[in-house]
Tab-separated table of C-alpha atoms and ligand atoms in Angstrom:
chain	number	residue	atom	x	y	z
H	1	MET	CA	109.567	72.998	159.912
H	2	ALA	CA	112.297	70.825	158.359
H	3	GLY	CA	112.912	71.315	154.679
H	4	LYS	CA	111.422	74.797	154.451
H	5	VAL	CA	112.698	76.719	151.428
H	6	ASP	CA	112.894	80.416	150.594
H	7	LEU	CA	111.146	82.150	147.685
H	8	ASP	CA	113.894	80.990	145.320
H	9	GLY	CA	113.708	77.362	146.401
H	10	ASN	CA	116.860	77.405	148.553
H	11	PRO	CA	116.768	75.690	151.973
H	12	ILE	CA	116.369	78.160	154.876
H	13	LYS	CA	119.211	77.810	157.409
H	14	PRO	CA	118.435	78.453	161.092
H	15	ILE	CA	119.874	81.824	162.171
H	16	THR	CA	120.308	83.836	165.380
H	17	ILE	CA	118.470	87.145	165.526
H	18	CYS	CA	119.293	89.996	167.909
H	19	MET	CA	115.888	91.657	168.288
H	20	ILE	CA	116.032	95.068	169.969
H	21	GLY	CA	112.648	96.242	171.274
H	22	ALA	CA	111.468	92.613	171.322
H	23	GLY	CA	109.257	93.306	174.351
H	24	GLY	CA	107.009	95.758	172.504
H	25	PHE	CA	103.859	95.303	170.423
H	26	ILE	CA	105.486	94.295	167.102
H	27	GLY	CA	108.380	92.506	168.810
H	28	SER	CA	106.039	90.290	170.822
H	29	HIS	CA	104.189	89.139	167.689
H	30	LEU	CA	107.423	88.600	165.788
H	31	CYS	CA	108.893	86.541	168.647
H	32	GLU	CA	105.688	84.463	168.783
H	33	LYS	CA	105.878	83.755	165.045
H	34	LEU	CA	109.577	82.905	165.115
H	35	MET	CA	109.142	80.520	168.054
H	36	ALA	CA	106.016	78.781	166.723
H	37	GLU	CA	106.887	78.462	163.052
H	38	THR	CA	110.663	78.663	162.494
H	39	PRO	CA	113.885	77.120	163.833
H	40	HIS	CA	115.543	80.531	164.390
H	41	LYS	CA	116.981	81.716	167.714
H	42	VAL	CA	116.145	85.083	169.256
H	43	LEU	CA	118.270	87.214	171.575
H	44	ALA	CA	115.435	89.426	172.804
H	45	VAL	CA	116.610	92.838	174.016
H	46	ASP	CA	114.311	95.296	175.807
H	47	VAL	CA	113.896	97.225	179.041
H	48	CYS	CA	110.765	95.217	179.819
H	49	ASN	CA	109.356	91.799	178.925
H	50	ASP	CA	105.704	91.818	180.069
H	51	LYS	CA	104.414	91.229	176.512
H	52	ILE	CA	106.682	88.218	175.877
H	53	LYS	CA	106.537	86.589	179.326
H	54	HIS	CA	104.356	83.813	177.872
H	55	LEU	CA	107.219	82.929	175.501
H	56	LEU	CA	109.932	82.975	178.193
H	57	GLU	CA	108.295	80.883	180.934
H	58	PRO	CA	108.016	78.065	181.901
H	59	ALA	CA	111.343	76.493	180.947
H	60	SER	CA	109.445	73.477	179.586
H	61	LEU	CA	108.202	75.436	176.540
H	62	ALA	CA	109.130	73.721	173.257
H	63	TRP	CA	111.288	76.690	172.157
H	64	ALA	CA	112.869	77.446	175.556
H	65	ASP	CA	116.416	76.969	174.204
H	66	ARG	CA	115.731	79.286	171.248
H	67	ILE	CA	114.823	82.515	173.067
H	68	GLN	CA	116.835	84.454	175.635
H	69	PHE	CA	115.771	87.728	177.219
H	70	HIS	CA	118.372	90.440	177.879
H	71	ARG	CA	117.143	93.369	179.983
H	72	ILE	CA	119.195	96.109	178.374
H	73	ASN	CA	118.667	99.808	177.797
H	74	ILE	CA	120.475	100.378	174.494
H	75	LYS	CA	121.211	103.988	175.480
H	76	ASN	CA	123.975	102.916	177.806
H	77	ASP	CA	124.878	99.248	177.840
H	78	SER	CA	128.167	97.858	176.593
H	79	ARG	CA	126.661	94.363	176.178
H	80	LEU	CA	124.837	95.458	173.024
H	81	GLU	CA	127.782	95.080	170.639
H	82	GLY	CA	128.475	91.547	171.932
H	83	LEU	CA	124.882	90.484	171.224
H	84	ILE	CA	124.963	91.971	167.719
H	85	LYS	CA	128.245	90.092	167.091
H	86	MET	CA	126.693	86.818	168.282
H	87	ALA	CA	123.752	87.204	165.868
H	88	ASP	CA	123.494	86.784	162.091
H	89	LEU	CA	120.810	89.453	161.828
H	90	THR	CA	119.794	92.432	163.999
H	91	ILE	CA	116.234	93.751	163.966
H	92	ASN	CA	115.851	97.165	165.589
H	93	LEU	CA	112.348	97.979	166.824
H	94	ALA	CA	113.299	100.144	169.821
H	95	ALA	CA	111.737	103.586	169.708
H	96	ILE	CA	109.487	106.141	171.304
H	97	CYS	CA	106.624	105.904	168.820
H	98	THR	CA	103.443	107.361	170.350
H	99	PRO	CA	102.330	110.690	168.808
H	100	ALA	CA	101.442	112.151	172.231
H	101	ASP	CA	105.203	112.131	172.955
H	102	TYR	CA	106.406	113.760	169.732
H	103	ASN	CA	105.361	117.310	170.629
H	104	THR	CA	105.592	117.014	174.429
H	105	ARG	CA	108.910	115.077	174.672
H	106	PRO	CA	110.640	116.038	171.415
H	107	LEU	CA	114.156	115.595	172.816
H	108	ASP	CA	113.461	112.055	174.076
H	109	THR	CA	111.770	111.330	170.741
H	110	ILE	CA	114.739	112.512	168.665
H	111	TYR	CA	117.299	110.788	170.912
H	112	SER	CA	115.362	107.527	170.891
H	113	ASN	CA	114.723	107.412	167.151
H	114	PHE	CA	118.068	108.764	165.929
H	115	ILE	CA	120.888	108.974	168.491
H	116	ASP	CA	120.120	105.644	170.217
H	117	ALA	CA	119.847	103.850	166.882
H	118	LEU	CA	123.302	105.060	165.733
H	119	PRO	CA	125.407	102.483	167.636
H	120	VAL	CA	123.153	99.682	166.346
H	121	VAL	CA	123.821	100.731	162.749
H	122	LYS	CA	127.532	101.206	163.462
H	123	TYR	CA	127.952	97.775	165.129
H	124	CYS	CA	126.150	96.063	162.248
H	125	SER	CA	128.229	97.885	159.659
H	126	GLU	CA	131.581	97.331	161.413
H	127	ASN	CA	130.902	93.647	162.097
H	128	GLY	CA	129.450	92.839	158.683
H	129	LYS	CA	126.009	91.963	160.133
H	130	ARG	CA	122.694	92.319	158.389
H	131	LEU	CA	120.214	94.904	159.769
H	132	ILE	CA	116.419	95.159	159.489
H	133	HIS	CA	115.523	98.595	160.814
H	134	PHE	CA	111.997	99.700	161.683
H	135	SER	CA	111.230	103.164	160.378
H	136	THR	CA	107.694	104.504	159.838
H	137	CYS	CA	105.184	105.546	157.173
H	138	GLU	CA	105.303	108.901	158.918
H	139	VAL	CA	108.535	109.708	157.048
H	140	TYR	CA	106.226	110.629	154.142
H	141	GLY	CA	104.606	113.305	156.338
H	142	LYS	CA	101.766	115.019	154.499
H	143	THR	CA	100.602	114.141	150.984
H	144	ILE	CA	101.202	116.468	148.038
H	145	GLY	CA	97.399	116.499	147.647
H	146	ALA	CA	97.047	118.167	151.068
H	147	PHE	CA	98.485	121.342	149.540
H	148	LEU	CA	96.077	121.476	146.602
H	149	PRO	CA	92.951	123.677	146.812
H	150	LYS	CA	90.139	121.866	148.709
H	151	ASN	CA	87.989	121.502	145.577
H	152	SER	CA	90.780	120.586	143.155
H	153	PRO	CA	89.916	117.475	141.085
H	154	LEU	CA	93.610	116.518	141.312
H	155	ARG	CA	92.965	115.499	144.940
H	156	GLN	CA	91.260	112.390	143.524
H	157	ASP	CA	94.339	111.502	141.451
H	158	PRO	CA	96.488	108.815	143.165
H	159	THR	CA	99.639	110.576	141.896
H	160	TYR	CA	98.970	113.165	144.599
H	161	TYR	CA	98.448	110.852	147.547
H	162	VAL	CA	99.717	107.264	147.075
H	163	LEU	CA	103.005	106.932	148.970
H	164	MET	CA	105.878	105.314	147.032
H	165	GLU	CA	109.180	104.340	148.633
H	166	ASP	CA	111.335	105.417	145.680
H	167	ALA	CA	109.365	108.411	144.398
H	168	SER	CA	107.332	110.249	147.056
H	169	PRO	CA	108.844	113.251	148.816
H	170	CYS	CA	108.949	113.573	152.627
H	171	ILE	CA	106.830	116.618	153.527
H	172	PHE	CA	106.931	117.830	157.126
H	173	GLY	CA	105.501	120.921	158.803
H	174	PRO	CA	107.520	123.803	160.304
H	175	ILE	CA	109.938	123.188	163.208
H	176	GLU	CA	107.539	124.718	165.760
H	177	LYS	CA	105.153	121.880	164.905
H	178	GLN	CA	107.139	119.465	167.041
H	179	ARG	CA	104.936	116.587	165.910
H	180	TRP	CA	107.472	116.101	163.122
H	181	SER	CA	110.402	115.455	165.475
H	182	TYR	CA	109.724	111.698	165.186
H	183	ALA	CA	109.370	111.624	161.394
H	184	CYS	CA	112.469	113.753	160.946
H	185	ALA	CA	114.598	111.561	163.273
H	186	LYS	CA	113.363	108.419	161.496
H	187	GLN	CA	114.115	109.971	158.108
H	188	LEU	CA	117.662	110.841	159.129
H	189	ILE	CA	118.380	107.331	160.458
H	190	GLU	CA	117.002	105.915	157.188
H	191	ARG	CA	119.377	108.154	155.238
H	192	LEU	CA	122.291	107.122	157.448
H	193	ILE	CA	121.525	103.406	156.985
H	194	TYR	CA	121.161	103.912	153.253
H	195	ALA	CA	124.512	105.719	153.161
H	196	GLU	CA	126.169	102.905	155.198
H	197	GLY	CA	124.864	100.544	152.530
H	198	ALA	CA	126.163	102.698	149.684
H	199	GLU	CA	129.567	103.601	151.148
H	200	ASN	CA	130.419	100.677	153.448
H	201	GLY	CA	128.374	97.789	152.067
H	202	LEU	CA	125.976	97.410	155.042
H	203	GLU	CA	123.303	94.822	154.220
H	204	PHE	CA	120.085	96.482	155.320
H	205	THR	CA	116.321	96.429	154.953
H	206	ILE	CA	114.137	99.327	156.100
H	207	VAL	CA	110.508	98.691	157.074
H	208	ARG	CA	107.893	101.462	156.965
H	209	PRO	CA	104.865	100.212	158.928
H	210	PHE	CA	101.495	101.766	158.063
H	211	ASN	CA	99.359	101.625	161.247
H	212	TRP	CA	99.823	97.982	162.279
H	213	ILE	CA	97.226	97.149	164.909
H	214	GLY	CA	96.152	94.174	167.006
H	215	PRO	CA	96.296	92.639	170.488
H	216	ARG	CA	98.974	93.907	172.925
H	217	MET	CA	99.277	97.296	171.201
H	218	ASP	CA	100.305	99.983	173.717
H	219	PHE	CA	98.416	100.019	177.033
H	220	ILE	CA	95.093	100.825	178.627
H	221	PRO	CA	95.556	103.973	180.767
H	222	GLY	CA	95.202	103.273	184.492
H	223	ILE	CA	95.274	99.485	183.971
H	224	ASP	CA	98.612	98.502	182.471
H	225	GLY	CA	99.956	102.005	181.811
H	226	PRO	CA	99.860	105.471	183.391
H	227	SER	CA	96.358	106.947	183.998
H	228	GLU	CA	97.329	110.166	182.239
H	229	GLY	CA	99.123	108.383	179.362
H	230	VAL	CA	97.880	108.826	175.768
H	231	PRO	CA	98.513	105.711	173.641
H	232	ARG	CA	97.877	105.353	169.883
H	233	VAL	CA	94.342	105.493	168.508
H	234	LEU	CA	93.467	101.775	168.852
H	235	ALA	CA	94.200	101.802	172.591
H	236	CYS	CA	92.609	105.262	173.101
H	237	PHE	CA	89.349	104.130	171.496
H	238	SER	CA	89.473	100.711	173.237
H	239	ASN	CA	89.858	102.484	176.573
H	240	ASN	CA	86.845	104.725	175.820
H	241	LEU	CA	84.720	101.739	174.787
H	242	LEU	CA	85.705	99.687	177.844
H	243	ARG	CA	84.838	102.626	180.133
H	244	ARG	CA	81.609	103.409	178.255
H	245	GLU	CA	82.690	106.966	177.492
H	246	PRO	CA	82.600	108.834	174.150
H	247	LEU	CA	85.475	108.303	171.717
H	248	LYS	CA	87.391	111.553	171.214
H	249	LEU	CA	87.770	112.703	167.616
H	250	VAL	CA	90.776	114.973	167.257
H	251	ASP	CA	90.056	117.968	164.993
H	252	GLY	CA	86.903	116.326	163.656
H	253	GLY	CA	88.438	112.884	162.973
H	254	GLU	CA	88.951	113.775	159.313
H	255	SER	CA	92.449	112.351	158.917
H	256	GLN	CA	92.619	109.127	156.958
H	257	ARG	CA	94.576	106.002	157.794
H	258	THR	CA	94.961	102.497	156.391
H	259	PHE	CA	95.053	99.873	159.151
H	260	ILE	CA	96.676	96.461	158.792
H	261	TYR	CA	96.314	93.432	161.048
H	262	ILE	CA	99.544	92.748	162.924
H	263	LYS	CA	99.503	89.074	161.904
H	264	ASP	CA	99.439	89.972	158.169
H	265	ALA	CA	102.312	92.419	158.665
H	266	ILE	CA	104.402	89.870	160.581
H	267	GLU	CA	104.160	87.531	157.556
H	268	ALA	CA	105.881	90.253	155.521
H	269	VAL	CA	108.657	90.633	158.112
H	270	LEU	CA	109.258	86.864	158.145
H	271	LEU	CA	109.644	86.921	154.354
H	272	MET	CA	112.269	89.678	154.732
H	273	ILE	CA	114.120	87.663	157.391
H	274	GLU	CA	114.177	84.485	155.313
H	275	ASN	CA	114.844	86.059	151.884
H	276	PRO	CA	117.860	88.322	152.397
H	277	ALA	CA	118.793	88.341	148.721
H	278	ARG	CA	115.380	89.796	147.886
H	279	ALA	CA	115.111	92.121	150.881
H	280	ASN	CA	118.600	93.616	151.217
H	281	GLY	CA	119.002	97.189	150.011
H	282	HIS	CA	115.248	97.788	149.965
H	283	ILE	CA	112.844	100.057	151.798
H	284	PHE	CA	109.419	98.422	152.136
H	285	ASN	CA	106.004	99.953	152.770
H	286	VAL	CA	104.042	97.417	154.833
H	287	GLY	CA	100.361	98.277	155.022
H	288	ASN	CA	96.901	97.428	153.734
H	289	PRO	CA	95.721	99.937	151.090
H	290	ASN	CA	92.259	98.308	151.095
H	291	ASN	CA	91.556	99.203	154.733
H	292	GLU	CA	91.310	102.995	154.453
H	293	VAL	CA	88.980	104.936	156.769
H	294	THR	CA	88.765	108.370	158.316
H	295	VAL	CA	89.367	108.378	162.070
H	296	ARG	CA	85.644	109.147	162.470
H	297	GLN	CA	84.745	106.033	160.448
H	298	LEU	CA	87.184	104.015	162.550
H	299	ALA	CA	85.431	105.234	165.708
H	300	GLU	CA	82.026	104.271	164.292
H	301	MET	CA	83.219	100.838	163.223
H	302	MET	CA	84.948	100.138	166.548
H	303	THR	CA	81.764	101.141	168.374
H	304	GLN	CA	79.722	98.661	166.314
H	305	VAL	CA	82.258	95.857	166.605
H	306	TYR	CA	82.653	96.384	170.357
H	307	SER	CA	78.878	96.164	170.845
H	308	LYS	CA	78.920	92.869	168.982
H	309	VAL	CA	81.811	91.285	170.896
H	310	SER	CA	80.868	92.595	174.366
H	311	GLY	CA	77.105	92.178	174.031
H	312	GLU	CA	76.683	95.722	175.427
H	313	SER	CA	74.648	98.357	173.595
H	314	SER	CA	76.572	101.479	172.603
H	315	ILE	CA	76.182	104.709	174.608
H	316	GLU	CA	73.894	107.538	173.495
H	317	THR	CA	76.705	109.880	172.367
H	318	PRO	CA	79.373	107.552	170.990
H	319	THR	CA	81.826	110.276	169.852
H	320	ILE	CA	82.796	113.827	170.788
H	321	ASP	CA	85.026	116.333	169.008
H	322	VAL	CA	88.145	117.687	170.700
H	323	SER	CA	90.759	120.091	169.404
H	324	SER	CA	94.269	118.744	168.869
H	325	LYS	CA	95.573	121.461	171.207
H	326	GLU	CA	93.308	120.222	173.984
H	327	PHE	CA	94.124	116.546	173.309
H	328	TYR	CA	97.837	116.600	172.469
H	329	GLY	CA	98.935	120.139	173.455
H	330	GLU	CA	100.953	122.739	171.547
H	331	GLY	CA	102.910	121.685	168.464
H	332	TYR	CA	100.661	118.842	167.268
H	333	ASP	CA	100.117	118.417	163.542
H	334	ASP	CA	98.831	115.456	161.531
H	335	SER	CA	99.405	113.295	158.472
H	336	ASP	CA	96.317	113.769	156.302
H	337	LYS	CA	96.238	110.444	154.431
H	338	ARG	CA	98.392	107.324	154.220
H	339	ILE	CA	97.951	104.914	151.335
H	340	PRO	CA	100.952	102.632	150.807
H	341	ASP	CA	102.051	101.749	147.300
H	342	MET	CA	102.624	97.987	147.301
H	343	THR	CA	104.597	97.572	144.069
H	344	ILE	CA	108.044	97.005	145.602
H	345	ILE	CA	107.043	94.548	148.332
H	346	ASN	CA	104.876	92.692	145.843
H	347	LYS	CA	107.671	92.391	143.319
H	348	GLN	CA	110.408	91.452	145.801
H	349	LEU	CA	108.503	89.244	148.239
H	350	GLY	CA	105.163	88.463	146.564
H	351	TRP	CA	103.419	89.565	149.775
H	352	ASN	CA	99.870	90.910	150.124
H	353	PRO	CA	97.792	91.737	153.217
H	354	LYS	CA	94.654	89.620	153.761
H	355	THR	CA	92.534	90.730	156.703
H	356	SER	CA	89.673	93.219	156.346
H	357	LEU	CA	89.296	96.081	158.816
H	358	TRP	CA	86.088	94.610	160.252
H	359	ASP	CA	87.700	91.201	160.831
H	360	LEU	CA	90.853	92.594	162.397
H	361	LEU	CA	88.820	94.831	164.707
H	362	GLU	CA	86.630	91.903	165.684
H	363	SER	CA	89.572	89.753	166.789
H	364	THR	CA	91.395	92.677	168.408
H	365	LEU	CA	88.383	93.998	170.339
H	366	THR	CA	87.507	90.464	171.465
H	367	TYR	CA	91.016	90.351	172.957
H	368	GLN	CA	90.645	93.823	174.524
H	369	HIS	CA	87.301	92.889	176.097
H	370	ARG	CA	88.577	89.550	177.426
H	371	THR	CA	91.798	91.088	178.771
H	372	TYR	CA	90.572	94.359	180.273
H	373	ALA	CA	86.791	94.504	180.861
H	374	GLU	CA	86.922	93.029	184.370
H	375	ALA	CA	89.931	95.123	185.470
H	376	ILE	CA	88.232	98.294	184.212
H	377	LYS	CA	85.021	97.443	186.048
H	378	GLN	CA	86.954	96.963	189.280
H	379	ALA	CA	88.988	100.158	188.801
H	380	MET	CA	85.801	102.150	188.080
H	381	SER	CA	83.892	100.768	191.052
H	382	LYS	CA	86.845	101.658	193.339
H	383	THR	CA	86.820	105.246	192.014
H	384	THR	CA	83.052	105.509	192.572
H	385	ALA	CA	83.386	104.115	196.132
H	386	ASN	CA	86.088	106.698	196.935
S	1	NAD	P1	106.387	99.572	171.081
S	1	NAD	O1	106.513	100.841	171.843
S	1	NAD	O2	105.327	98.626	171.479
S	1	NAD	O3	107.775	98.785	171.083
S	1	NAD	C1	109.029	99.415	171.190
S	1	NAD	C2	109.846	98.651	172.213
S	1	NAD	O4	111.164	99.209	172.270
S	1	NAD	C3	109.267	98.756	173.641
S	1	NAD	O5	109.077	97.480	174.216
S	1	NAD	C4	110.331	99.543	174.403
S	1	NAD	O6	110.461	99.143	175.772
S	1	NAD	C5	111.587	99.219	173.604
S	1	NAD	N1	112.621	100.237	173.780
S	1	NAD	C6	112.482	101.581	173.578
S	1	NAD	N2	113.636	102.199	173.891
S	1	NAD	C7	114.503	101.242	174.296
S	1	NAD	C8	115.842	101.284	174.758
S	1	NAD	N3	116.502	102.435	174.886
S	1	NAD	N4	116.445	100.115	175.080
S	1	NAD	C9	115.773	98.938	174.978
S	1	NAD	N5	114.505	98.846	174.560
S	1	NAD	C10	113.874	99.990	174.217
S	1	NAD	O7	106.213	99.974	169.541
S	1	NAD	P2	105.838	99.081	168.274
S	1	NAD	O8	104.494	99.476	167.798
S	1	NAD	O9	106.134	97.662	168.551
S	1	NAD	O10	106.873	99.664	167.207
S	1	NAD	C11	108.122	99.057	166.913
S	1	NAD	C12	108.842	99.868	165.843
S	1	NAD	O11	108.021	100.016	164.688
S	1	NAD	C13	109.220	101.292	166.269
S	1	NAD	O12	110.493	101.596	165.744
S	1	NAD	C14	108.177	102.172	165.614
S	1	NAD	O13	108.675	103.462	165.348
S	1	NAD	C15	107.880	101.394	164.348
S	1	NAD	N6	106.512	101.672	163.859
S	1	NAD	C16	105.426	100.999	164.327
S	1	NAD	C17	104.163	101.295	163.832
S	1	NAD	C18	102.936	100.527	164.233
S	1	NAD	O14	101.971	100.593	163.483
S	1	NAD	N7	102.897	99.794	165.323
S	1	NAD	C19	103.989	102.307	162.884
S	1	NAD	C20	105.115	103.007	162.453
S	1	NAD	C21	106.374	102.672	162.946
S	2	UDP	N1	93.186	110.192	167.258
S	2	UDP	C1	91.893	110.585	167.656
S	2	UDP	N2	91.471	110.260	168.911
S	2	UDP	C2	92.243	109.585	169.803
S	2	UDP	C3	93.556	109.184	169.391
S	2	UDP	C4	93.983	109.512	168.113
S	2	UDP	O1	91.148	111.207	166.885
S	2	UDP	O2	91.775	109.311	170.918
S	2	UDP	C5	93.630	110.478	165.861
S	2	UDP	C6	94.971	111.190	165.694
S	2	UDP	O3	94.819	112.593	165.783
S	2	UDP	C7	95.389	110.731	164.311
S	2	UDP	C8	94.830	109.306	164.214
S	2	UDP	O4	93.824	109.220	165.233
S	2	UDP	O5	94.745	111.529	163.335
S	2	UDP	C9	95.844	108.190	164.405
S	2	UDP	O6	96.555	108.387	165.584
S	2	UDP	P1	97.650	107.405	166.183
S	2	UDP	O7	97.985	107.885	167.559
S	2	UDP	O8	97.222	105.994	166.087
S	2	UDP	O9	98.977	107.583	165.315
S	2	UDP	P2	99.347	108.100	163.855
S	2	UDP	O10	98.595	107.285	162.859
S	2	UDP	O11	98.997	109.554	163.770
S	2	UDP	O12	100.811	107.870	163.797
C-alpha cells in the first residue's frame, strides 16, 4: 500500500471519505475495496448496514480503525453536515433506484433523488469539500434512434444510439409516464451540481452507472426483502431461477442493456477518488459497451449459466412474456438501448472494463446459488406444507 502513486506519478495521501448510502450494493463493494487496498478512512452513512456487516465486525479486523458506521437517515439528521465537514471527500450513493418504484412511488423517488440530495451538495459547496455524486445512465432516457422508423438504416448508425456525456440529449417520455420521475430528478440534481461548480467553484465528479451488477445487488423477495417486492432484473431473474419458475420478459424482453461487473466499475470509482485533478468537473459514463444483450438474451444466458453453476437442468418453459402494465403497473416506460461512449473516461482515467457477460454472470450466479438456494428450498417447503 505504501508508496502508491496517482496517474500523474504523485504520491496518494490517505483521505477521509464520507460515504452516504455505503450500506447498499455499490457502497458495500466500494467499502470492501477501500478497506482491502487503500489507506483511506470511511465514514459510512446509511439507514442499514447488513451488506457491510462483514467489514464492521469483529473489532479485530485489520481495517477496524478505518471504517465507522453512522446509522443516519439523511432526510432529517443534523449530524450529516458534521460528517461532511470531517471528511475530505463525500460520495453520495443514497437513492431510491429500483424501476418498480419510479411509477408506483414517484413522490418518494423524486424526494430521494433530488430533494434529499440538495443538503449534501450545499454542505459540500459551503465547506469547500469535494463531491462524487452518483447519477444514472437513465438520464439519457430513450435513444434518438428509438424515434426513427423501424426499418430506417440510420438505426444502425452509432450517432443515433451511442450515449455521450457532452453531446447526447436527455429524452424522456410524457409526465403521465411516471417511470421518468427518477431520470428527471437525477438530471436536475446533475444540473444543480454542475451549476454549483460553475458559479461557486464546487469540486465535483458525476458518475453515470450503466447497469452495474454482481453479488449483493438488491434482494431476493421473501428471503432478504419483501415477498411482493420487485428488485432490478438481476435479482428478479435470480429469484425465478432459484425457485425454478419461468423468467418474466417484460413487453417481450426486447429492450437492450449493457451490463458491467461491479468489480470492474469499482476500479473506475477508485481512480476518480485518487485522481481528483483528472476527475473534477467531469461527468463519467461507467459501463461495458462490449456486454450488450436484449433482456431476452440475458434471460437465456442466465438460464444456461445457472444450470452450469447449480448442476440443475433448466425447466421446460424457461421464460414467459408479461406486459409492463401487469408487471410494473400504470405509468411504466422503458429505455430502449444503452451503449456508453467511453471516450471521456478513457482519456481522463485510462480506464476500461474487463469482464465478459458470461464470466460476470458465472461468478454472480455462483454467489446467488451459494447464498440463497438453501433458504429458498426451506421457504418453499414451508409454503407447500401449509
Ligand atoms: P442501493 O439501493 O443498493 O443503495 C442505495 C443505498 O442508499 C441503500 O443502502 C439505502 O439504504 C441508502 N439510502 C437511501 N436513502 C437513504 C437515506 N435517506 N439516508 C441514508 N441512506 C439512504 O443502490 P445501488 O445500486 O448501490 O446504487 C447506488 C447509487 O448508484 C444510486 O444513486 C443509484 O441511483 C446509482 N445507480 C446505480 C446503478 C446500478 O447499476 N447499480 C445504475 C444507475 C444508477
Ligand atoms: N425486466 C424484465 N423482467 C424482470 C425485470 C426486469 O424483463 O423480471 C426488464 C425491464 O423491463 C427492463 C430491463 O429488464 O427492460 C432492466 O430492468 P432493471 O430493473 O434492471 O433496470 P433498468 O435497466 O431499466 O434501469
